[in-house]
XYZ file of C-alpha atoms in Angstrom:
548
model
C 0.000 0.000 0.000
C 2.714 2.159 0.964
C 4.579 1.801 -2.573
C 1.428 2.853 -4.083
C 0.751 6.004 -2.502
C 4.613 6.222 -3.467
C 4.351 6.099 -7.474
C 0.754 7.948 -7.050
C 2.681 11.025 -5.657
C 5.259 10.531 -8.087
C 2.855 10.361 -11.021
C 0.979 13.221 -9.464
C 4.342 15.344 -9.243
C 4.868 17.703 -12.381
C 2.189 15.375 -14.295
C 3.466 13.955 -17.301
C 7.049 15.486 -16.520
C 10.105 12.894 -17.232
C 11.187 11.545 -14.117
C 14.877 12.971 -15.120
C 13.000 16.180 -15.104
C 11.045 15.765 -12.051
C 14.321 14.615 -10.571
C 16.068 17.479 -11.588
C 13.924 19.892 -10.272
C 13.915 17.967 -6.846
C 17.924 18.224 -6.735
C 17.589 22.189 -6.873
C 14.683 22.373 -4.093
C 17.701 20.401 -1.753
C 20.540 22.085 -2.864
C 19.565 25.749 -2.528
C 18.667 25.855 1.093
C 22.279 23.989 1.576
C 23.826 26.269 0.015
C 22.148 29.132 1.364
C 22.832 28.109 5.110
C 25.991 26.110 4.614
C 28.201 28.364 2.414
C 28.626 31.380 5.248
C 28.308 35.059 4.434
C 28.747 34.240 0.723
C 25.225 31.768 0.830
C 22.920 34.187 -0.587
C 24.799 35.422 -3.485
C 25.538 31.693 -4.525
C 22.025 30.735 -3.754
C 20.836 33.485 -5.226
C 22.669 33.130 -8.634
C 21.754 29.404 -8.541
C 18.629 30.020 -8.192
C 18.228 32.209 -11.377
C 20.543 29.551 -13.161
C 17.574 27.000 -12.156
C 14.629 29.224 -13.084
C 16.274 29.466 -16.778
C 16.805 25.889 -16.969
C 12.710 25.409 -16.209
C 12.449 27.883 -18.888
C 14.618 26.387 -21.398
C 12.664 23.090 -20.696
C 9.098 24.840 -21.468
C 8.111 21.794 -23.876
C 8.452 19.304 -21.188
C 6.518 20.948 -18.478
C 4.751 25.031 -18.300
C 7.623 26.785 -16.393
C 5.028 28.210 -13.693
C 4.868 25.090 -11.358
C 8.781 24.344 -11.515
C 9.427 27.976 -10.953
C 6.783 28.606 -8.439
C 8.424 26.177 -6.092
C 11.428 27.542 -6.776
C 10.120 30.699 -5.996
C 8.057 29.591 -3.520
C 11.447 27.934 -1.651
C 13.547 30.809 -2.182
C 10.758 33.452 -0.097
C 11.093 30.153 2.942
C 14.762 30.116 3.498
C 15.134 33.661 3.388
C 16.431 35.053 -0.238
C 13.581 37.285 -0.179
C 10.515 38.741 0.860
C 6.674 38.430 0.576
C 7.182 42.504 0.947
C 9.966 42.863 -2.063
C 8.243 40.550 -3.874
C 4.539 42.693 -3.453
C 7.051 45.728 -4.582
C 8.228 44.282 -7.920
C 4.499 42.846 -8.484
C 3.094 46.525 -7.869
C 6.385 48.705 -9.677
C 5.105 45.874 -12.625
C 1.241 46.111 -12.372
C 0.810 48.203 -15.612
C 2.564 44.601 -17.322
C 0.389 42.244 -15.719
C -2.634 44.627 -16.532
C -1.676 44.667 -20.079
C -1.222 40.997 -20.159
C -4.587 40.675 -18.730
C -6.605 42.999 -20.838
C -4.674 43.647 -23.441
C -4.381 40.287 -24.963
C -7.992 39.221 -24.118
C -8.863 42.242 -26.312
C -6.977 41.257 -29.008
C -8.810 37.691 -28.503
C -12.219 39.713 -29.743
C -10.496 41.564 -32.765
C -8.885 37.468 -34.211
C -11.721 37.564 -37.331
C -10.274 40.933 -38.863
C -6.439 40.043 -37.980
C -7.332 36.528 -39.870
C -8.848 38.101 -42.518
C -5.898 40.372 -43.054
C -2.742 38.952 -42.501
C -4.913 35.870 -44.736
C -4.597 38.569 -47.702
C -1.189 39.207 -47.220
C 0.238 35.886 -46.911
C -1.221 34.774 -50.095
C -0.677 38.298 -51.889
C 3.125 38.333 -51.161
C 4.865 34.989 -52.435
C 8.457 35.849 -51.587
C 9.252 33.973 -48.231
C 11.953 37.157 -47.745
C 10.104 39.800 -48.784
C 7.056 38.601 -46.452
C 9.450 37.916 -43.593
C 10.541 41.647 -44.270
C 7.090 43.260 -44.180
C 6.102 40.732 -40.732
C 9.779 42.234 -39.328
C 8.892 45.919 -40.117
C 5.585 46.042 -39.526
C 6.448 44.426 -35.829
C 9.234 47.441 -35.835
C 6.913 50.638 -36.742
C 3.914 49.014 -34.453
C 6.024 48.253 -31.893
C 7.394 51.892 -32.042
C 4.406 53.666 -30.905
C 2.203 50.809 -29.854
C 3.425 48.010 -27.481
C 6.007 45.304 -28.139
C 3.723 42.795 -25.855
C 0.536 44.176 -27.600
C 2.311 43.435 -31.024
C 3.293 39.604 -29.889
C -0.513 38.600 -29.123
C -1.760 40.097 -32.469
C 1.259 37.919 -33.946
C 0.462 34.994 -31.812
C -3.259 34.805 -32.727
C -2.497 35.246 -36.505
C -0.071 32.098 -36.019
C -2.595 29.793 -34.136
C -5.051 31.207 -37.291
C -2.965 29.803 -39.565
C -1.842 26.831 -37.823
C -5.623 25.709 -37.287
C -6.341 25.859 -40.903
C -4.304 23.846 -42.154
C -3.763 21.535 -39.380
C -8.706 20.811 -39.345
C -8.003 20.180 -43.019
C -4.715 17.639 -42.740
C -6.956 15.904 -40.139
C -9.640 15.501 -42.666
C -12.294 17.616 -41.472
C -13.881 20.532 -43.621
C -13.191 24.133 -42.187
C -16.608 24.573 -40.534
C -16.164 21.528 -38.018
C -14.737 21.489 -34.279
C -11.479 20.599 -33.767
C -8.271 19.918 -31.463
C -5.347 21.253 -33.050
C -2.890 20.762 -30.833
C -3.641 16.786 -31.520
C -1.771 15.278 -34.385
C -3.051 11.336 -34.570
C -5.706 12.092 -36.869
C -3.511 13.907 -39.755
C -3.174 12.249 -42.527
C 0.316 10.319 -43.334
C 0.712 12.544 -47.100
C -0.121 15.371 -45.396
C 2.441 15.169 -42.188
C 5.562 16.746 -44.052
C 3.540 19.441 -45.178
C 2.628 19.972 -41.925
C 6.461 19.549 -40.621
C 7.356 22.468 -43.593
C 4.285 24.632 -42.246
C 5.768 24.343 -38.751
C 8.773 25.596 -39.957
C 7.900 28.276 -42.530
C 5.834 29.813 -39.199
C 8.682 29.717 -36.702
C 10.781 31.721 -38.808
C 7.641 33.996 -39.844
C 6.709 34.847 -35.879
C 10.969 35.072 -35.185
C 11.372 37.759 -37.654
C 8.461 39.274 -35.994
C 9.463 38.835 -32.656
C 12.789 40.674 -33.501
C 10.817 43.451 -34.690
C 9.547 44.296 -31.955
C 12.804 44.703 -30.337
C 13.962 46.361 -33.438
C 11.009 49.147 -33.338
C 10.572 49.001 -29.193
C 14.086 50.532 -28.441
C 13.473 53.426 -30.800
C 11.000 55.212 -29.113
C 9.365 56.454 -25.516
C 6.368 54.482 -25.654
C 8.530 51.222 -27.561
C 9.105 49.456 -24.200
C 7.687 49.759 -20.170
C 11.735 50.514 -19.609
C 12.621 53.632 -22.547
C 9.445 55.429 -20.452
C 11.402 54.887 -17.326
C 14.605 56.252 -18.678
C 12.962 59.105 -20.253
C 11.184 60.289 -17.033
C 14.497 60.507 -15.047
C 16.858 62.034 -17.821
C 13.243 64.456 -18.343
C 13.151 63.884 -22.322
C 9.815 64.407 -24.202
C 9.312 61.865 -26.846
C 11.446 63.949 -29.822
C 14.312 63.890 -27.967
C 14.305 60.262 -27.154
C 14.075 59.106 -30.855
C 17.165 61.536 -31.531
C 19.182 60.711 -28.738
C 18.838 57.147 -29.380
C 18.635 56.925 -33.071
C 22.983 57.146 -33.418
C 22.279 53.681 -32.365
C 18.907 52.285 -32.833
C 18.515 53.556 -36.532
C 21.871 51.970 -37.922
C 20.668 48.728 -35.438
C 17.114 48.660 -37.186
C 18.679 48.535 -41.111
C 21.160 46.020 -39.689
C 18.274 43.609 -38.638
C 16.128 44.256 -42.054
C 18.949 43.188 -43.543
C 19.444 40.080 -41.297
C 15.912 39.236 -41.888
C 16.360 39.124 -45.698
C 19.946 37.316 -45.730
C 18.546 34.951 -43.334
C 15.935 33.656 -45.354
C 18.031 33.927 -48.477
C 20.834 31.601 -47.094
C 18.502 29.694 -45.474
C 20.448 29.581 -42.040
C 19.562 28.980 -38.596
C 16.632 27.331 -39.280
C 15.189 30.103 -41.437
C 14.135 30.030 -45.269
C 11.134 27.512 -44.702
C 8.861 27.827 -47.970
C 5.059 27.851 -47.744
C 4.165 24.020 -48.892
C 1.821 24.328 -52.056
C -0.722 22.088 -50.275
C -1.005 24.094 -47.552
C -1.283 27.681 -49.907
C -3.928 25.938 -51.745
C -5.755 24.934 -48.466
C -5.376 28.617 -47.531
C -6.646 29.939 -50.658
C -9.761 28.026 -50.377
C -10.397 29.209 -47.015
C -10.299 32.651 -47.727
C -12.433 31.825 -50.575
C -14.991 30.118 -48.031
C -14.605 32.386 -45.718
C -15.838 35.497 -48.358
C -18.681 32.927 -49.652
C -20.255 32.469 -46.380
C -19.611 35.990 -44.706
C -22.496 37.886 -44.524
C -23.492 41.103 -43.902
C -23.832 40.881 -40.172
C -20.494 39.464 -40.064
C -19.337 42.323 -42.672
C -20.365 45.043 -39.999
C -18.977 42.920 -37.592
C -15.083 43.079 -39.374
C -15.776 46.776 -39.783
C -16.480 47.385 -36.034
C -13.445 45.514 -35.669
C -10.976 47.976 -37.647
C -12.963 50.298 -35.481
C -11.445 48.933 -32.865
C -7.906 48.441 -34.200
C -7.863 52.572 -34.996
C -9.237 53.330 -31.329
C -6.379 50.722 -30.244
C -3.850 52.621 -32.266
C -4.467 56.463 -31.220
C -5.308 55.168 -27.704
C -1.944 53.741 -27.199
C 0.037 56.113 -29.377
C -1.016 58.742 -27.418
C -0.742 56.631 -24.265
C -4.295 58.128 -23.114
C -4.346 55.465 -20.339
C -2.350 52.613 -19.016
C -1.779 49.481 -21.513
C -3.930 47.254 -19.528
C -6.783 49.864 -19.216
C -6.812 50.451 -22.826
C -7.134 46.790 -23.022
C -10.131 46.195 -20.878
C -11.870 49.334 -23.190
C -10.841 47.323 -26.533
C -13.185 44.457 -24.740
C -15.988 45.921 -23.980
C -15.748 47.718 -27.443
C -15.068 44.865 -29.155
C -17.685 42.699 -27.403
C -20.311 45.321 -27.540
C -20.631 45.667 -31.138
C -19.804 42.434 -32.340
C -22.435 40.596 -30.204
C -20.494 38.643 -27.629
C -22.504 39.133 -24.474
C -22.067 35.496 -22.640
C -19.841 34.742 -19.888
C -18.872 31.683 -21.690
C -17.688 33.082 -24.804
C -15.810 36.326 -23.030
C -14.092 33.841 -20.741
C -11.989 31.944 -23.418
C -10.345 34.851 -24.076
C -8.262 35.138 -20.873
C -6.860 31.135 -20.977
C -3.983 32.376 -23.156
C -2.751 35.329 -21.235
C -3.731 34.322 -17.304
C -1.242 31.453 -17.328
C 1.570 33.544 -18.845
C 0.378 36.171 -15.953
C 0.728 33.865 -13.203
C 4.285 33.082 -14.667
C 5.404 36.543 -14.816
C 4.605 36.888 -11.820
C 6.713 34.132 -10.822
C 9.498 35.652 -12.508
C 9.288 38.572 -10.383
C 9.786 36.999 -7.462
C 13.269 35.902 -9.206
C 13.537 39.541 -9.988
C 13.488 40.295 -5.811
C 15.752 37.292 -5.147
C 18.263 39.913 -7.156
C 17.479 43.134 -5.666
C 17.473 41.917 -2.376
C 20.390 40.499 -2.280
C 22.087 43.136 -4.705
C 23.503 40.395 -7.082
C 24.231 43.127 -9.911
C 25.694 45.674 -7.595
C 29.630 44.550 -8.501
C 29.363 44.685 -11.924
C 27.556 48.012 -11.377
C 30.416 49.629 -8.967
C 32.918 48.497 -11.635
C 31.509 49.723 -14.490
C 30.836 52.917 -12.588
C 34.791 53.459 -12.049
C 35.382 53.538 -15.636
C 35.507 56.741 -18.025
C 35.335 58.401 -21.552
C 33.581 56.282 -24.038
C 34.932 52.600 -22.388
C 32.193 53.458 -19.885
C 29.365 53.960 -22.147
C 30.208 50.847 -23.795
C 30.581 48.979 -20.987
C 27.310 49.833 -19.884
C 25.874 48.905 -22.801
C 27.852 45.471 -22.706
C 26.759 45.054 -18.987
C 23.438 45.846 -19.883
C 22.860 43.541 -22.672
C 24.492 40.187 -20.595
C 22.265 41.280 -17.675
C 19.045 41.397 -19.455
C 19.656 37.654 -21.014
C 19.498 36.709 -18.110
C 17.562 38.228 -16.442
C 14.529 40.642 -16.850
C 15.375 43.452 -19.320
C 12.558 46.244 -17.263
C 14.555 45.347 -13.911
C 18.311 45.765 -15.197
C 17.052 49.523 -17.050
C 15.644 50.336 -13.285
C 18.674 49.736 -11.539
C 21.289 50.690 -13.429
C 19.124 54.293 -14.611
C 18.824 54.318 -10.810
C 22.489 53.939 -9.660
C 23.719 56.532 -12.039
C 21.111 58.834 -11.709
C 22.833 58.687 -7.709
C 26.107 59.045 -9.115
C 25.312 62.317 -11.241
C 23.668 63.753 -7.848
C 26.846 62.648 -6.031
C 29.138 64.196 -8.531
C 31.077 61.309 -9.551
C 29.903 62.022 -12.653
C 28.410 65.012 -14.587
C 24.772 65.044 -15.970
C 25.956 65.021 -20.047
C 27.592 61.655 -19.057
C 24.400 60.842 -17.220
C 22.435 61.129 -20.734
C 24.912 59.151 -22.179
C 24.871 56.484 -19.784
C 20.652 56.500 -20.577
C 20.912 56.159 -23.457
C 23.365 52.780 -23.114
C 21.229 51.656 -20.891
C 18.144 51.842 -23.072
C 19.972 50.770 -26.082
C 21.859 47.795 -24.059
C 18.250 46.367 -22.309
C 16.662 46.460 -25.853
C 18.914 45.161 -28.272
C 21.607 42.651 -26.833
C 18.261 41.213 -24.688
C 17.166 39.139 -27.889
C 19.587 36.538 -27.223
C 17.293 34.860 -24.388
C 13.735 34.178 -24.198
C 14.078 36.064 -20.495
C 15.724 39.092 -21.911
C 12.232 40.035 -23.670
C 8.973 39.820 -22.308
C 7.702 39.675 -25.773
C 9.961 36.380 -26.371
C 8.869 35.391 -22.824
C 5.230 35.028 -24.057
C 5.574 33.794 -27.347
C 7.887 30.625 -25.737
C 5.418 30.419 -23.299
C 2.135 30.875 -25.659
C -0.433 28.285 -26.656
C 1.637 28.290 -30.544
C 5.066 27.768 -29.640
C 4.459 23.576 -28.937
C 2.221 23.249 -31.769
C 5.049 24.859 -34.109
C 7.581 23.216 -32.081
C 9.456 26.554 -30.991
C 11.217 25.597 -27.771
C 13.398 27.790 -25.665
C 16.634 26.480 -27.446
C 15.368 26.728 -30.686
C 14.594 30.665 -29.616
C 18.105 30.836 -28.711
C 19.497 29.611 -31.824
C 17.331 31.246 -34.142
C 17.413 34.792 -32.119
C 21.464 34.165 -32.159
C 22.252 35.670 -35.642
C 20.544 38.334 -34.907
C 21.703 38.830 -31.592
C 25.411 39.340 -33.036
C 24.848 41.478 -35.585
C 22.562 43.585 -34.369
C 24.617 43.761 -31.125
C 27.834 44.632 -32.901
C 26.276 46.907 -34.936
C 24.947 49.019 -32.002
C 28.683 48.148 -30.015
C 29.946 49.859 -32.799
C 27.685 52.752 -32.947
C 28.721 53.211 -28.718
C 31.700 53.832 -29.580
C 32.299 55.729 -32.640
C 28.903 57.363 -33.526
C 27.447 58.070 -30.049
C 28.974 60.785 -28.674
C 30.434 62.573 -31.835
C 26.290 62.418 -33.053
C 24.972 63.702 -30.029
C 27.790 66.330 -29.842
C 26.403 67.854 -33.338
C 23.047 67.558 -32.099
C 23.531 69.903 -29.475
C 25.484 72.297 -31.415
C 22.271 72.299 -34.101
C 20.139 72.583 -30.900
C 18.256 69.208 -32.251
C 18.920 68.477 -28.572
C 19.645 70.706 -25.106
C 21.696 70.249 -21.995
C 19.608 69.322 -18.863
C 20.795 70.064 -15.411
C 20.842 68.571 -12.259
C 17.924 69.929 -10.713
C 15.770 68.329 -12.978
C 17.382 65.195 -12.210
C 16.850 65.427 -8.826
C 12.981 66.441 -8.919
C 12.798 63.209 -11.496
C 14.348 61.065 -8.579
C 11.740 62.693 -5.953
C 14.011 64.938 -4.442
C 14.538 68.426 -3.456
C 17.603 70.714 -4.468
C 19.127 72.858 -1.813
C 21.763 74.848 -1.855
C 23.237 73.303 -4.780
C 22.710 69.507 -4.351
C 19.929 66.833 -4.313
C 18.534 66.225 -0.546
C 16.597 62.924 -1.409
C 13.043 62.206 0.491
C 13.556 59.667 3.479
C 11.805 56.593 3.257
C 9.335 55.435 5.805
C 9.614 52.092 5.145
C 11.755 49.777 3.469
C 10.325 47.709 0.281
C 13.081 45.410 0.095
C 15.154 47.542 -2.444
């Protein structure tokens, strides 16, 4: 009896898991709190680097079991024994709540707006028939929405076009016609002449939603709005959004041509897993879906695609003109969307929050990694050395330090401390505040571009590894990582490059064309909360500590 409540738990454990993965994960929950009590003064920073060691590995091992119960008890372990707090974790949740809301909302809305996104990105794939020149439009497009929308909001409309497609093709390789239910994430019932297609489709849509997903990092790091962290930077160095495009774009412009141009070489060489052809089964099937789909539409559902682009162009100004927070822009694009398309029932609003609550919960997990850092200040060495450093070898080191932080880590949390530190350091007068702005704009640059190496460097990567697509196009966490890694070092060499040689000469001529003016101190200081008297920063004393 005993041996059977045994193998029950250990069935029960991490559910279909391997056991060499169940195992695994077992060996970290014993070793951490051994190391954390038994290695001395030094336990916490080897526990705590261990730990975030072990969270990537759950990460990188998506496929075989959702990273959220692995990581939760790693998480969970890590708040027991002491790494960090219930408080500092409640901080990172709440400095992050605009995220979560947006992953909430935002992606249910989308959800409600899938019929005109099918429709159109249906009319594009079969109008374009050059696998580079449509992995060029997918890359740009990503780029200039992700430039004044959202990189995040950008990934779900990507996402949902991919499961589109994917479910297509996949109802009519199982046999079915286009109108009946169906499980596409279930692959006995395709049909043996139809698997390699289906193998080729995989393929020719990992590259398609990669080239996308680099767009968004390509577009994100240009602008204010681009990413949660350039709106950050820009409220402590006080630039509007003008002067953030031209402070950045030494950098970001020559790094945006340099990925275009990755995109179409990629495809063209057919490296790194790129250069996947659509199969002509499947761009017939397509063809005679759209045809279908015009057949049968009528003129209910006709208003109902125009309500819909409604919608997208309230989305659009709404978030380009950031009128309210992500999330809350969201939430309006469901009732909206709902309203005026007929979708009143609990039932039918509730399926759009499966995709995005899981992914939620696992961010959230990820921030308690995120406190396991800042409470016990595991970036703070590498952020006193770089700090020693001058001239241009300290910009670029601060972009270098930057991007390796952000892979592995979270690139929103790496731009907060380090835009933090040396915002301290200009008040202090170790350094002055045109360094300061040039530091920013490593930063920014450094978070955004190097980041796309790792899954965990980009939220946006985060949730497409993590999404309901990436098993059934068989995009794990290393394949990410290998096809993200061309692009990772050229577009990363490319903006080294810029650091050093274009950066400060640029923005040198840009202030004597008064493109761009000299800020002072003061401003600095009322950005960081604090008051200047007689001629230096006194910072507001905090109450209580957060954990930071």
């Amino acid at each position: 009896m005993a041996n059977a409540i045994r193998a029950a738990f250990l069935d029960n454990f991490l559910g279909n898991a391997p056991d060499w993965y169940k195992l695994t994960i077992v060996t970290f929950l014993v070793i951490n709190p051994i190391v954390f009590f038994g290695a001395g003064e030094a336990g916490s920073t080897i526990a705590g680097w261990l730990l975030i060691v072990e969270f990537i590995f759950t990460l990188a091992m998506a496929l075989k079991c959702y990273p959220l119960q692995p990581g939760g008890l790693l998480a969970l372990e890590a708040i027991f024994i002491g790494l960090t707090s219930p408080d500092t974790v409640m901080h990172e949740i709440e400095s992050n709540l605009p995220v979560i809301l947006l992953l909430v909302f935002m992606v249910a809305g989308i959800f409600f707006m899938k019929s005109l996104l099918l429709f159109t990105f249906t009319k594009i794939l079969l109008g374009v028939r050059s696998k580079a020149l449509l992995s060029l439009l997918f890359s740009a497009v990503a780029a200039i929405l992700s430039a004044f929308l959202d990189a995040l909001t950008v990934t779900a409309v990507v996402i949902a076009v991919g499961v589109g497609f994917y479910g297509i093709y996949h109802k009519v390789a199982s046999g079915k016609k286009f109108h009946h239910d169906h499980d596409h994430s279930d692959d006995k019932e395709v049909n043996d002449h139809h698997r390699d297609d289906l193998e080729s489709f995989r393929g020719f849509l990992r590259s398609l939603l990669m080239h996308a997903a680099v767009g968004t990092a390509l577009g994100g790091v240009c602008t204010l709005v681009g990413e949660p962290q350039n709106l950050l930077i820009a409220e402590r160095a006080n630039w509007g959004f003008g002067e953030f495009f031209m402070r950045m774009a030494p950098i970001t412009i020559p790094v945006l041509f340099t990925g275009l141009a990755t995109c179409y070489f990629l495809e063209k060489l057919k490296w790194f897993g790129y250069g996947e052809e659509i199969p002509d089964n499947v761009r017939s099937v397509m063809e005679e879906f759209a045809k279908a789909e015009d057949e049968k539409r009528t003129l209910r559902d006709k208003v109902a695609l125009v309500m819909q682009g409604v919608v997208a162009i309230w989305l659009v100004i709404a978030l380009m003109f950031h009128l309210a927070e992500v999330g809350l822009i969201g939430l309006s694009v469901i009732v909206l969307a709902t309203s005026f398309t007929g979708i009143i029932d609990e039932h039918s609003i509730g399926k759009a929050f499966e995709e995005a609550l899981p992914f939620t919960a696992l961010l959230t997990v990820f921030f308690a990694i995120v406190a396991v850092i800042a409470d016990n200040q595991l970036f703070a060495p590498i952020i006193s050395e770089v700090l020693k450093m001058e001239g241009t070898g300290q910009v670029a080191m601060f972009y270098v330090a930057n991007g390796v932080l952000s892979m592995v880590s979270d690139n929103v949390f790496v731009a907060t401390v380090y835009i933090n530190e040396v915002a301290k350091a200009a008040l202090n007068g170790t350094i002055d505040r045109d360094t300061f702005d040039m530091l920013a704009v490593a930063i920014n640059t450094g978070t955004n571009i190097p980041s796309v190496a790792t899954p965990n460097g980009q939220a946006a990567f985060l949730f497409l590894l993590t999404s309901a697509l990436a098993p059934l196009i068989r995009l794990s966490y290393g394949r990410m990582v290998i096809m993200a890694l061309p692009y990772t070092i050229t577009m990363s060499t490319v903006g080294l490059a810029m650091v050093l040689f274009s950066l400060r000469p640029s923005t040198d001529a840009m202030y004597e064309k008064h493109i761009i003016n000299h800020h002072d101190l003061q401003s600095l200081c009322k950005s960081m909360q604090g008051e200047w008297k007689q001629d230096r920063c006194v910072m507001q004393t905090k109450q209580k500590s957060s954990g930071h």
